[in-house]
mmCIF file of C-alpha atoms in Angstrom:
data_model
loop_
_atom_site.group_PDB
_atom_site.id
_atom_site.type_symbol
_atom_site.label_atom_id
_atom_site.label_comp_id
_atom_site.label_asym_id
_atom_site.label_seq_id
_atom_site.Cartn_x
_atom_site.Cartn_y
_atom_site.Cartn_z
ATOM 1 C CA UNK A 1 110.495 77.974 64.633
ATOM 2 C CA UNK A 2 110.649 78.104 68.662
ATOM 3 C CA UNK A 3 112.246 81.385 68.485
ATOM 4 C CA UNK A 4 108.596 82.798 66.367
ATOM 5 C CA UNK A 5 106.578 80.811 68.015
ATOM 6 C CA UNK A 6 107.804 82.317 71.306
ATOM 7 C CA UNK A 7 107.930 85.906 69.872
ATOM 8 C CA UNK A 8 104.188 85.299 68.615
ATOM 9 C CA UNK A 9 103.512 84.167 72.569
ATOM 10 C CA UNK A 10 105.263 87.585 73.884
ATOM 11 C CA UNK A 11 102.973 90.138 71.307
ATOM 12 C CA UNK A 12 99.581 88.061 72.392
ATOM 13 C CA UNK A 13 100.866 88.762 75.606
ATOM 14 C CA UNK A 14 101.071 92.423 75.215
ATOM 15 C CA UNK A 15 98.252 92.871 73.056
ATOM 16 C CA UNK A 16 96.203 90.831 75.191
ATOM 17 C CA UNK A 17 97.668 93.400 78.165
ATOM 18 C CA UNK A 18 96.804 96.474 75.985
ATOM 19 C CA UNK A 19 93.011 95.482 75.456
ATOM 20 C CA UNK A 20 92.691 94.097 78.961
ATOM 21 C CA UNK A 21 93.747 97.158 80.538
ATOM 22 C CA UNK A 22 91.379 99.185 77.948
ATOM 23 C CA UNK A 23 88.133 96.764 78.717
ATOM 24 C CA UNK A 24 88.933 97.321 83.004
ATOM 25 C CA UNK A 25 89.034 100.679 82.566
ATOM 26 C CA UNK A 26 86.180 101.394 79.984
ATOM 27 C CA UNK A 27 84.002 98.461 80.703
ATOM 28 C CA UNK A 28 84.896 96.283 84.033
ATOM 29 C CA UNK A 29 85.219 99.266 86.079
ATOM 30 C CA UNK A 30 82.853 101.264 85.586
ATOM 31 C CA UNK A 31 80.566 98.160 85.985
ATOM 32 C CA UNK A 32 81.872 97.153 89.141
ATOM 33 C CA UNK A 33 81.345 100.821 90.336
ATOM 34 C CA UNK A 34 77.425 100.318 89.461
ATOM 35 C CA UNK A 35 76.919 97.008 90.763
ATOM 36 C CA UNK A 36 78.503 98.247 94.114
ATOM 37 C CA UNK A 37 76.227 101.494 94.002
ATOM 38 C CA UNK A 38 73.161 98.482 93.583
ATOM 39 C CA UNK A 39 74.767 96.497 96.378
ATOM 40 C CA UNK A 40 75.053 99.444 98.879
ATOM 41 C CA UNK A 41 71.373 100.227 98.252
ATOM 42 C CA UNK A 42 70.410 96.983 98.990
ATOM 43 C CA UNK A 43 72.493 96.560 101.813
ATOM 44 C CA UNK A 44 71.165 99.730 103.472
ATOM 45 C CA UNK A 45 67.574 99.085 102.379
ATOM 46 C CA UNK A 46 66.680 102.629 104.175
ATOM 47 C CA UNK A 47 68.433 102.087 107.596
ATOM 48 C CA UNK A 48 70.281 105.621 108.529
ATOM 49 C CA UNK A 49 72.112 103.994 111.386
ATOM 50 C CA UNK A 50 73.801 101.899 108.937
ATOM 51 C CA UNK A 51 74.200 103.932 106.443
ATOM 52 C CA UNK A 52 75.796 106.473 108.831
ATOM 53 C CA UNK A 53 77.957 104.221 109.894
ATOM 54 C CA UNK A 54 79.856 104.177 106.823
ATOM 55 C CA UNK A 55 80.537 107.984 106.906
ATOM 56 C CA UNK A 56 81.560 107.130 110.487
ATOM 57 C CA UNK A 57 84.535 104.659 108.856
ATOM 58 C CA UNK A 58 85.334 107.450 106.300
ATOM 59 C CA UNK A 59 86.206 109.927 108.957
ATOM 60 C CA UNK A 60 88.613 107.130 109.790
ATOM 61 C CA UNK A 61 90.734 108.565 106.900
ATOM 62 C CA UNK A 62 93.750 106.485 106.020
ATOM 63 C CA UNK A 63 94.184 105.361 109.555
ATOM 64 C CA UNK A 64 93.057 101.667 108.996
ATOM 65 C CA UNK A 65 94.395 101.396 105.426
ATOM 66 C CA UNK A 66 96.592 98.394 106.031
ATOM 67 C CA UNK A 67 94.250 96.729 107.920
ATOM 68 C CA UNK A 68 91.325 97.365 105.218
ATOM 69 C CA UNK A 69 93.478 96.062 102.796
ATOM 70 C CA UNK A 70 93.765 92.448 104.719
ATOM 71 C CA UNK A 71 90.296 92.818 105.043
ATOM 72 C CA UNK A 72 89.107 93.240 102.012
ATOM 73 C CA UNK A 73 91.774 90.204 100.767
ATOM 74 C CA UNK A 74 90.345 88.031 103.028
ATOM 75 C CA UNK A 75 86.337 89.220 101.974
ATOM 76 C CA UNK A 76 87.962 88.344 98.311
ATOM 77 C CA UNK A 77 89.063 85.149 98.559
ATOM 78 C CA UNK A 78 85.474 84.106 101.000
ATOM 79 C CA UNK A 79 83.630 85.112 98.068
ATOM 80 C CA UNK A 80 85.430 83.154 95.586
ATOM 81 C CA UNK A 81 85.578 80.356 98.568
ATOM 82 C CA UNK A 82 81.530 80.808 98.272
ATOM 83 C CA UNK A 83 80.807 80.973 94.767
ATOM 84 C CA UNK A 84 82.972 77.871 94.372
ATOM 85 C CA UNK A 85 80.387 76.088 96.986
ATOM 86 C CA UNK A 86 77.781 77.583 94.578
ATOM 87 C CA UNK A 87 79.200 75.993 91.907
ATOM 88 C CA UNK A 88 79.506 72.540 94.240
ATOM 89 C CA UNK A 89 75.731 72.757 94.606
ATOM 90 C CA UNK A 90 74.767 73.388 90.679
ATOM 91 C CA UNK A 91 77.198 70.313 90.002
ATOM 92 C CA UNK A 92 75.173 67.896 92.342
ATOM 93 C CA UNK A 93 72.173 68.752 90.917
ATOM 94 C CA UNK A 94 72.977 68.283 87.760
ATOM 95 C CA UNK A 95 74.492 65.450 88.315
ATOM 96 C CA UNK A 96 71.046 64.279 90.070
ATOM 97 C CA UNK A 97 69.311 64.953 87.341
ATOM 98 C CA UNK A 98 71.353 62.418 85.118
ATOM 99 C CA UNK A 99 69.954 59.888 87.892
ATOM 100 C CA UNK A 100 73.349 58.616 88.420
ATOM 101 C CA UNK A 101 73.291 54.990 90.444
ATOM 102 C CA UNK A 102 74.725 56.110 94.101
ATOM 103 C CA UNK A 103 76.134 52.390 94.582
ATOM 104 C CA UNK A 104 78.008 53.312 91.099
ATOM 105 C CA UNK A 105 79.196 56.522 91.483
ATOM 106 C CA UNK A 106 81.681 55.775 93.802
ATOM 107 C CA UNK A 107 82.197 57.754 97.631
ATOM 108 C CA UNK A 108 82.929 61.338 95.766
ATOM 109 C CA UNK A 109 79.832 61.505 94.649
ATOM 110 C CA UNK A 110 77.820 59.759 98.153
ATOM 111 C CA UNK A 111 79.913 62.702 99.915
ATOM 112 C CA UNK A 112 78.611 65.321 97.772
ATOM 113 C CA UNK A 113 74.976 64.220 98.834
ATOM 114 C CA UNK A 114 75.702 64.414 102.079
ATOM 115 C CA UNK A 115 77.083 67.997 101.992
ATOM 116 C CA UNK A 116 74.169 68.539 99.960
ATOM 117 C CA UNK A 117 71.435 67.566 102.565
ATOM 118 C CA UNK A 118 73.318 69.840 104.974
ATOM 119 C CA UNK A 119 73.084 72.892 103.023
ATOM 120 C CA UNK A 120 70.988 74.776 100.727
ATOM 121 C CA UNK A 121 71.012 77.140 97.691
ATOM 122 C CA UNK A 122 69.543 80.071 100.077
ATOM 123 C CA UNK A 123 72.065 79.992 102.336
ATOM 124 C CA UNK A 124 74.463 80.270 100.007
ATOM 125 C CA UNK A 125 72.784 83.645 98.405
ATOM 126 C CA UNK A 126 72.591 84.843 101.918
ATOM 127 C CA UNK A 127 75.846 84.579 102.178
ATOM 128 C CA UNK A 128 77.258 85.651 98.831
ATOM 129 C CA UNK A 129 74.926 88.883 99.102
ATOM 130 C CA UNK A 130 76.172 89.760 102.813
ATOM 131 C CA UNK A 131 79.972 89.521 101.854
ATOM 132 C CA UNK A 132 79.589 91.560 98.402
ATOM 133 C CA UNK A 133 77.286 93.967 99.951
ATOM 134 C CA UNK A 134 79.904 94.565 102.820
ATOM 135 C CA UNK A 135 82.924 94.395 100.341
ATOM 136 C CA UNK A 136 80.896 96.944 98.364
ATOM 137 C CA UNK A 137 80.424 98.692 101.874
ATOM 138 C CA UNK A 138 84.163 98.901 102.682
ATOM 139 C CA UNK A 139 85.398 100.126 99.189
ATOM 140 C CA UNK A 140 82.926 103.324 98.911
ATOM 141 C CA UNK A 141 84.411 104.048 101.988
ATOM 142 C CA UNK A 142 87.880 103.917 101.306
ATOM 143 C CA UNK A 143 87.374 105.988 97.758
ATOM 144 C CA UNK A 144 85.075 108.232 99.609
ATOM 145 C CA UNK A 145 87.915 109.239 102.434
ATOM 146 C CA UNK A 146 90.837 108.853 99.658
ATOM 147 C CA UNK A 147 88.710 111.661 97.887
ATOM 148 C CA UNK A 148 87.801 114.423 100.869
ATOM 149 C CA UNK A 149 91.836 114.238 101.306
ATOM 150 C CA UNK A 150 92.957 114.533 97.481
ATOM 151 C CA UNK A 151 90.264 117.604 97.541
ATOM 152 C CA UNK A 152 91.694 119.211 100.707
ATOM 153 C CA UNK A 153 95.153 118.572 99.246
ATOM 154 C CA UNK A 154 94.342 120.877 96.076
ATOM 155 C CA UNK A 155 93.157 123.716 98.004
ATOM 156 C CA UNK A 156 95.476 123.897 101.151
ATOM 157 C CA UNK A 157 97.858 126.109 99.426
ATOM 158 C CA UNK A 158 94.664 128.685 98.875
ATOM 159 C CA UNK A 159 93.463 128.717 102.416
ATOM 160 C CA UNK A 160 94.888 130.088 105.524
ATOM 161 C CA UNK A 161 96.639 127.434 108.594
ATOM 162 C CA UNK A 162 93.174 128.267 110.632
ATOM 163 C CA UNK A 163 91.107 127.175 107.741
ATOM 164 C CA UNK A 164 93.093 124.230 106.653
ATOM 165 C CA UNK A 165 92.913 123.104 109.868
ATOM 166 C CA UNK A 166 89.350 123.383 110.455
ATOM 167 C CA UNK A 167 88.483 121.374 107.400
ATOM 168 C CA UNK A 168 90.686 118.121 108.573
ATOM 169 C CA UNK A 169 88.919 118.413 111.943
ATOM 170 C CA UNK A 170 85.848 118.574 110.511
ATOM 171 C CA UNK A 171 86.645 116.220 108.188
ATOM 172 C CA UNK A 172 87.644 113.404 111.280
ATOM 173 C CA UNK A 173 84.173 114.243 112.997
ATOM 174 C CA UNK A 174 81.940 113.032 109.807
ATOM 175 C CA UNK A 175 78.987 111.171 111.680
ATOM 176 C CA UNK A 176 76.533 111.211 108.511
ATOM 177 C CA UNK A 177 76.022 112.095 104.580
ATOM 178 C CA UNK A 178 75.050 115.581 105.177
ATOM 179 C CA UNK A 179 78.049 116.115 107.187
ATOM 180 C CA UNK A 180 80.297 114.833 104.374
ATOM 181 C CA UNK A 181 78.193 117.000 101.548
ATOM 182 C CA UNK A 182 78.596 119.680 103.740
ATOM 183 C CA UNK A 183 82.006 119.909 103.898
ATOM 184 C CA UNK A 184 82.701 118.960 100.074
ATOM 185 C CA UNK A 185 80.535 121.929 98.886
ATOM 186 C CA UNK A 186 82.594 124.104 101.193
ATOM 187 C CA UNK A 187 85.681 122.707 99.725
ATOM 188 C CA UNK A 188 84.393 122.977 95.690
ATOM 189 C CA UNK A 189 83.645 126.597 96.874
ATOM 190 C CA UNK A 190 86.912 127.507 97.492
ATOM 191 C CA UNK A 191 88.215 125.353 94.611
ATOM 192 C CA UNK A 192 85.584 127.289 92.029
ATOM 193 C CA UNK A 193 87.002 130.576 94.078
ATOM 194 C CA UNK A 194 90.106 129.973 92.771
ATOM 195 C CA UNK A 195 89.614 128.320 89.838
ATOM 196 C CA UNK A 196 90.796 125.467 91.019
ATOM 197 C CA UNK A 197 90.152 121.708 89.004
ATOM 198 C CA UNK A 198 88.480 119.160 91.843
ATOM 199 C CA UNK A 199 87.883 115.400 90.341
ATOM 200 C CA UNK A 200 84.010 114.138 90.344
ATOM 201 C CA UNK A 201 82.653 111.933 93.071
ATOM 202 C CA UNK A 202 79.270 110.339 92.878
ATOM 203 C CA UNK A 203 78.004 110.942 96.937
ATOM 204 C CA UNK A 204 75.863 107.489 97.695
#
């Protein structure tokens, strides 16, 4: 009975695995790649220097990779370190609302009303906004620069050492959008050329 009842455990497992990986990829992602498209147009809100500041990082390349990685870790675990607070401040209200005695809810609960009176649910939407709409910042640019190199990659072996050359030094002195368009139409030129197959990217 243990034995089946373990072997029962290991196929949920799997099949559970199997569906999960199916829903990321055909559902979670491509919803999380919308929502950060939302968030980076909120975030920018129509200010160039900004947004030019984030084809300024993807010029960067895969210099700061390791570093970006820590970084967005740490951006992770503030947001779920903020949406818990979130949480904190839907629980006291609703515990409020039951009009719970104070002198009977014991010091948990007299604690929770002072953290309460310090903060507020704005703030915490300030801040939950300004960390996704920077996390959403930081990973365009890292799939931005990871594309302009897999691009450059497929065409290197159909260009001279002059051209190839050009393009990664053009490619580290991206200051804005129309630089980076720029150069990706150049390089989908020469792919086309040679009939070369270059993945999609959706520009923001």
């Amino acid at each position: 009975m243990m034995n089946k009842t373990r072997i029962g455990t290991w196929i949920a497992a799997i099949v559970l695995g199997v569906v999960g990986s199916g829903v990321w990829e055909n559902v979670v992602r491509p919803l999380l790649s919308w929502a950060s498209e939302k968030l980076l147009y909120i975030g920018t809100l129509g200010a160039t220097s900004y947004l030019n500041s984030i084809y300024v990082d993807i010029a960067r390349g895969q210099y700061e990779r390791a570093a970006l990685s820590n970084y967005l870790l740490t951006m992770g675990f503030a947001s779920v370190s903020i949406g818990g607070l979130v949480t904190l401040y839907f629980l006291i209200r609703f515990t409020r609302k039951r009009e719970i005695n104070l002198e009977q809810s014991g010091p948990l609960y007299r604690r929770l009303e002072r953290f309460n009176s310090f903060f507020s649910m704005p703030i915490f939407l300030f801040l939950l906004t300004f960390l996704f709409v920077n996390f959403a910042r930081d990973t365009y640019a890292v799939r931005a620069a990871n594309h302009l190199v897999q691009v450059q990659t497929i065409v290197a072996p159909y260009v001279d050492e002059r051209t190839r050359l050009e393009l990664a030094s053009r490619s580290a002195q991206i200051q804005n959008r129309d630089d980076y368009v720029k150069l990706l139409n150049e390089i989908d030129t020469i792919a086309t050329k040679n009939k070369l197959y270059t993945p999609k990217f959706k520009v923001f």
